[in-house]
C-alpha angles and dihedrals in degrees: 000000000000124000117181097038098099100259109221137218106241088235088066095047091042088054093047082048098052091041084055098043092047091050103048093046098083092220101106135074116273081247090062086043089059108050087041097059086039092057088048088047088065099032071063094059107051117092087233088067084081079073087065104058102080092041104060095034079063090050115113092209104090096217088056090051095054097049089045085057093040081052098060091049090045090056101047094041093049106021113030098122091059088062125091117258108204086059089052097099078046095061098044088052082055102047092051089050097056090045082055094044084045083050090051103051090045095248112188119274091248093064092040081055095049086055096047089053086044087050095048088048093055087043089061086058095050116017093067085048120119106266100012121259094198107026114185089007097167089056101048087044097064094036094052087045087052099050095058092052110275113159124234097256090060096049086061084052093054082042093050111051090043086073101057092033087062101038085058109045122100107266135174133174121327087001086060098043096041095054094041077047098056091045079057098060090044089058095096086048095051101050093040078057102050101040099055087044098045093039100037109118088223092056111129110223092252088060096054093050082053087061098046095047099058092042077065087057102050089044096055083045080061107260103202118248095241090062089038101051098070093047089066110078084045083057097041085051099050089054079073091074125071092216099050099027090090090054092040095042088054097042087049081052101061091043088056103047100024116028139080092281104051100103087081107274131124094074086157110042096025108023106038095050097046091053081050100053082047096053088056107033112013109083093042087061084045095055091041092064092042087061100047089048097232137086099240127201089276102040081052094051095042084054082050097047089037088053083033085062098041096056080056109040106033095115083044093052094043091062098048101040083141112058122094106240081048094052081047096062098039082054087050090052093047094057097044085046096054098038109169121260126030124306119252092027101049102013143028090182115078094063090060081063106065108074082066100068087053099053093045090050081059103051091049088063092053107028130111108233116231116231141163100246122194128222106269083006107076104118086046092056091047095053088054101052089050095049081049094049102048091041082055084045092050101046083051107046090045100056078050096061096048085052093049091046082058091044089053098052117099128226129264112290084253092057099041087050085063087050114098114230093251089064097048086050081053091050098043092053087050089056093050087050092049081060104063088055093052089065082050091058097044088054078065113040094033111199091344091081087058100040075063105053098034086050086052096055094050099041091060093044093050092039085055091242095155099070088058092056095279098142095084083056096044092045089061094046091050089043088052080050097053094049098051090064106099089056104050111083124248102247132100114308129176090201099063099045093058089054091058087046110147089232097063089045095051094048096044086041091054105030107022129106118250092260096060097036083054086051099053090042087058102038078057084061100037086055102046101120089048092069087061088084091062119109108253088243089061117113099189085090093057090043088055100051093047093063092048094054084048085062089056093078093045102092099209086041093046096089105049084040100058089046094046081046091051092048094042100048095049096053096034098041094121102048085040098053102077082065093060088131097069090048086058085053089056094049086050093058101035095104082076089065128085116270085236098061101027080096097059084046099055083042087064096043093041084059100060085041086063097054085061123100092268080236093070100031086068097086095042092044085051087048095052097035103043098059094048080053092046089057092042093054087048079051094056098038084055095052096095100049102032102024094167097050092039087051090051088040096055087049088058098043080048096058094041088057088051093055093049086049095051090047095052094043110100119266089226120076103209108210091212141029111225089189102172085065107047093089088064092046110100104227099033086056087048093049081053099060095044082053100054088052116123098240100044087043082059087045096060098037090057096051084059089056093047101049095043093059091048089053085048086052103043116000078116092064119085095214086051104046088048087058086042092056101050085050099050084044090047099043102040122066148132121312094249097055092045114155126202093267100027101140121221113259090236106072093039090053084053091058093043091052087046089045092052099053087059096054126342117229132148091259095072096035091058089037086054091050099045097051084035080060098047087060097080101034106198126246152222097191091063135052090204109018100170126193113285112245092252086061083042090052089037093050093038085056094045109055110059086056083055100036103039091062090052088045081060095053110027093059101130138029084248085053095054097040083050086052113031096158097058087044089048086044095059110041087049084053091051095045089058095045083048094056094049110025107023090145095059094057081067100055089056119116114276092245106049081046106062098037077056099068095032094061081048099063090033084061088049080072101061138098107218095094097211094057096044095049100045082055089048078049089048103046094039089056095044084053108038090040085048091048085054108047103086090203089057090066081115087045104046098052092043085049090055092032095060102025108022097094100048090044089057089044088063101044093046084054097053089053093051094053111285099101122052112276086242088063092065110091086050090058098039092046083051088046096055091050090058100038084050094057109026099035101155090049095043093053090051093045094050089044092050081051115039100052102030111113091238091060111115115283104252144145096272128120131228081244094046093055088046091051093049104047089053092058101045091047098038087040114108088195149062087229085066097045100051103043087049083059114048079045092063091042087062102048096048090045093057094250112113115126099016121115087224100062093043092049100054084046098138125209 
């Protein structure tokens, strides 16, 4: 009998048994489930629970079983210290007697698992030990199975889960070494096992399937090549068989994604048999499958090991594009590529193709080219063979891209009807992923793959296709078109221009469905830069841009149109501007388009109005702007009497003014303001003088009025303050990219201050911090251009409206972690206040001040990561910009003086476990700054901390805190620091020696 196993009273056992029964029946509420699994939860964690192993393995009811096996492997995972030890070689004799005695009495696969994951568990406590208390433990498991009459089947199962037991556990050092050691050893056994079970005539298919399972697992263990090697022509075999060519097919799959030999090697022993298999039985399988109509078990496997290849052998199939086992396997690809149907409805193969005619594009970039070369004639032969190889590319690419152009096609209007929306969306996405290829393939072909399409458009226009039913066709080849842009380059191409022809608008724009007229519309947009290449005589822009504004009026054209408009107009804005008058015409005309899109269209006005001498632009910018205020200002004057229209109608005037914003906003992005010379810069000097004009000085001051009774109105409101946010980012800018109606950041930071003490919320806060920014515009012309005292004033005034309502809301560490935007929005605020104006925070009153930094080093303390780290950021720039300031001297001791302490607290606290692990690079990099500079105090603040009682219980010694605090105080450099640091975090955490807590070191 057992003796140091807990002996329970029946009672006990009977009451566990009734808990599991109960639960498992499926007869009780989810509230009784519950309780029930909680009371077995803790039965589990008392040290009395090993009493209950044996018991319920014994058990004839199956769901005991399991929970009595689930038990075994729950006590040796969580408790094994408390566990004697000297009883520790006792209990794995016991645990291998009741898997025998499981074995024996023919328990179900599920509960034999449960105890070999239970026995490789116990194995990881005794096997590293010193001597070993269970020395060759893999070997005597499976002889001591065996001997007790497990098939050979079950002892696969045992084999194979070792192997990812062990691949998974957390495992440091020796341990490491010594398990890894002892599967090593086991490697002969394995493969003797595999292979006579895998190779035996009177093998039953599901045995077969056992072997090749675990083979998976070793090889994602990391089976080494030379073991794995001999077990391939057995794989590549058995993919000869129906029964076994599933097994096979999977197995041939993780050795070629996951082994040793993944990176591509093994040409010889993987690559070359495999293409041979395929010559001979592939296509047969292929063409199987073709005649039944369906893609079968097989026909799907054989897809998965073709696209499995071809992630492995690219480089090996681009230099031999040639060969014929090579030409075999690319015809293999194509078929599976362009299986017949629609994706999604008749197939779920084609899309697991396409990753492989990127890769291969790839390869064929890089690849040498294999060649006979004969003696004195070597660069000749080379030439040959890469001439060889990119006629065979392009043969190849090219049929591609004629099968891609058919995938791509939708159904007829009738069947599409029958589709759910789930499977459109599908269909949708595998058309946007066709068209990632299809760049692929023009890297290739060059401008041959668009003479085709193109050719192709016009052809069956021309053919009159479309009469018979030819849009659906035509669709697809335009859509081909429209994802190849980005990689055609912008320059003059005849191809091009016959595809814009105005013949082929006209007849699409006349005769065309809705879905290829859309298309169109959007390959227009798609191909806006394009039309800058254009002489300016040309009239096929202004072609071009007529059909699209036709489209405007078309109500399920109008949005691709607005946003092709949009893109057309911005790139396009100078050629565009001579023809000013029909976008008058346009204005005229935009209370026919939707109010949705009516933004993107004064966008696009607005942006030929920009290419015009700001001196003329004035009338047209009054024509396009008055009329958005004037609705505004109807807006305002209903608010009263229909607060919920006015309020939809104010959105809308909003994001009209936006769109103006953004279209009179310069094309270039300067990276720099050189602001002491925009007054000698021509046309900065010239968009001045517009400016200072009567009637676009009244413009802008009536959209501040405007604005500041609508924030007085609904500032309040979410919808509005996000509109507001997009305006006061589009119409604001730096002085060298003014518009006529750009707005001065002062003003605007007067009504967000105000905003925000009406109700916080992060808008405001990011609005503050961007005009804040815009204060102090940055410089080439200075080393150190500071804000001017006017920003300073501006700024000073500012804060404590912004600051005193987070103050409000941000009182506690629960009230940040409930609101973590506002939290993030303000320290990022802060940061950016810190790295222009760090002279004014201290200005601040000493109140706000020093709520201020409380509320910091409060907001180190919570769990939500973006917020504690904005406030490390903030923190890290207030100290080191302080330290650096010469004229802060004052500042920086009384900083250290009031709030040092509490700032190293914290981050003391988030090392020992209070802030998220991912956190930690941002507080220790705070933490260096401060014991680097202000070495003496730091070492009196760690020391106070680290060793007071109320410090945060954690794993660290009184030796570990010693040691490092020694370091972090004696260190010269941030390294040692740092490593000090992540070393201590680990310790208090519990994590020291575990693989887990050195891996997911961050630095």
């Amino acid at each position: 009998m057992t003796t140091f196993i807990p002996l329970l009273q029946p009672s006990d056992i009977q009451h566990a048994i009734r808990l599991i029964t109960e639960s498992y029946a499926g007869q009780v509420s989810v509230e009784d489930q519950r309780r029930y699994q909680w009371e077995l939860f803790e039965v589990q964690k008392k040290y009395e629970a090993w009493g209950l192993v044996t018991p319920l393995l014994d058990h004839p009811d199956p769901n005991v079983q399991f929970f009595g096996a689930h038990t075994a492997q729950v006590k040796i995972v969580r408790d094994w210290k408390s566990f004697p030890r000297q009883h520790a070689v006792g209990l794995k004799d016991l645990l291998l007697e009741s898997t025998c005695r499981a074995i024996t009495a023919n328990r179900s696969n599920v509960i034999l698992r449960k105890l070999y994951v239970a026995l490789s568990q116990l194995a990881l406590k005794l096997h590293p030990t010193r001597p070993s208390q269970w020395p060759d433990w893999i070997l005597a498991t499976v002889t001591h199975l065996s001997g007790h009459g497990a098939s050979p089947e079950q002892l696969l199962d045992f084999l194979a889960i070792v192997p990812e037991e062990i691949r998974t556990s957390d495992l440091i050092g020796t341990t490491k070494a010594s398990m890894s050691g002892s599967l090593t050893e086991a490697i002969p056994l394995v493969v003797q096992a595999i292979s006579s079970l895998a190779t035996s005539a009177a093998t039953t298919p599901h045995q077969i399937q056992t072997a090749l399972q675990c083979l998976e697992k070793w090889i994602v263990w990391g089976l080494p090549a030379n073991d794995l090697a001999p077990l391939i022509p057995m794989l590549v075999s058995l993919l000869s068989f129906e029964h076994s060519f599933v097994a096979a097919s999977d197995t041939l799959q993780e050795i070629l994604t996951s082994s040793s030999l993944a990176d591509g090697s093994g040409n010889k022993i993987l690559t070359e048999p495999l293409l041979d298999f395929l010559s001979t039985s592939g296509r047969a399988i292929y063409e199987r499958s073709i005649s039944h109509g369906f893609i079968d078990e097989t026909s799907h496997s054989l897809c998965k090991l073709l696209c499995a290849l071809g992630d492995h052998s690219s480089m090996h199939f681009a230099a031999t594009l040639p060969a014929r086992p090579t030409q075999t396997y690319l015809r293999l690809m194509l078929n599976y590529t362009g299986l017949p149907g629609w994706f999604g409805v008749d197939e779920e193969e084609s899309d697991m193709c396409l990753p492989f005619w990127y890769l291969l594009q790839e390869s064929l970039w890089t690849v040498d080219f294999v060649s006979d070369r004969e003696p004195g004639k070597e660069s000749e032969g080379w030439e040959r063979s890469e001439e060889k190889q990119w006629e065979v590319a392009n043969e190849v690419y090219m049929e591609l891209v004629d099968i891609l152009r058919r995938k791509v096609m939708w159904p007829k209007q009738e069947v599409l009807n029958q589709w759910p929306k789930d499977q459109v969306d599908k269909f949708a996405q595998y058309r946007r992923d066709i068209g990632d290829i299809l760049v692929n393939a023009y890297y290739v072909l060059r401008d041959k793959v668009l003479e085709t399409l193109v050719s192709a458009v016009a052809d069956a226009i021309s053919a009159d296709e479309p009469r018979t039913g030819g849009w659906e066709s035509i669709e697809a080849t335009l859509h081909c078109i429209m994802c190849s842009q980005e990689a055609i380059p912008v320059e003059e191409n005849p191809v091009l221009k016959r595809l814009f022809d105005i013949t082929i608008l006209e007849k699409i724009s006349s005769s065309g469905t809705d879905r290829v007229r859309r298309t169109m519309i959007q390959l227009i947009g798609e191909y806006a830069t394009w039309f800058t290449t254009l002489p300016a005589y040309d009239r096929l822009l202004m072609d071009v841009v007529g059909l699209v504004v036709a489209a405007l009026h078309v109500p399920s054209l109008c949005f691709p149109a607005a946003n092709s408009l949009k893109e057309m107009c911005d790139a396009n804005r100078i050629a565009l501007a001579p023809h000013m008058a029909a976008f008058g015409d346009l204005h005229s005309g935009i209370a026919a388009i939707p109010d949705t899109e009516k933004s993107k269209v004064l966008q696009s006005i607005a942006s030929v109005v920009q290419a015009v001498p700001p001196r003329d632009a004035i009338q047209p910018t009054e024509a396009i702007v008055n009329p958005v205020l004037e609705k505004l200002a109807q807006a305002i004057t209903l608010a009263g009497q229909l607060p919920e229209d006015a309020r939809n109608l104010c959105i809308q005037q909003l994001h009209a003014l936006t769109g103006c914003a953004r279209g009179l906003t310069s094309a270039s992005e300067p990276l720099f303001v050189l602001e002491e010379e925009s007054e000698g810069q021509p046309e900065l000097a010239e968009m001045n003088a517009a400016r200072d004009d009567p009637r676009v000085i009244k413009l802008r001051q009536d959209i501040i009025v405007d604005l500041e009774r609508v924030m007085q109105l609904w500032s309040t409101d979410s919808e509005t303050a996000d509109a507001l946010k997009d305006l006061f980012k589009a119409i604001t800018c730096l002085p060298a990219d003014v518009s006529l109606i750009s707005l001065p950041p002062g003003p605007l930071l007067e009504l967000v201050c105000t905003a925000a003490q009406r109700r916080l919320n992060s808008v405001w806060l990011g609005l503050a911090a961007m005009l804040m920014g815009q204060l102090c515009p940055p410089s080439l012309t200075t080393l150190s251009l500071g804000p001017t005292p006017d920003a300073e004033n501006l700024v000073l005034s500012a804060l404590p409206m912004l600051l005193e309502p987070c103050f409000v809301l941000l009182h506690s560490t629960q009230a940040m972690e409930e609101d973590p935007d506002i939290a993030l929005s303000l320290f990022l605020c802060m940061e950016m206040v810190t790295r222009q104006f760090t002279r004014t925070i201290y200005n601040l009153p000493i109140g706000i001040f020093t709520t201020l930094m409380q509320t910091t080093v409060g907001a180190m303390a919570i769990q939500e990561r973006y917020a504690l780290v904005s406030a490390c950021s903030f923190l890290m720039g207030l100290v080191r910009q302080t330290f650096a300031d010469g004229n802060l001297s004052d500042q920086a001791d009384a900083l250290m003086n009031v709030h040092g302490k509490a700032i190293v607290h914290a981050i003391l606290s988030g090392f020992a476990g209070v802030a998220p692990r991912s956190t930690l690079p941002n507080l220790i990099d705070l933490l260096a700054l401060i014991a680097l500079k202000r070495t003496d105090q730091c070492r009196i603040w760690m020391r106070e901390t680290l060793f007071s009682e109320y410090f945060v219980q954690s794993q660290a010694t009184p030796d570990a805190k010693e040691k490092f605090l020694r370091i972090v105080t004696s260190a010269r450099s941030t390294k040692k620091i740092r490593d000090a640091s992540n070393q201590f975090a680990l310790i208090a955490r519990g994590l020291e020696g575990s693989s887990f807590g050195y891996a997911t070191i961050t630095f």
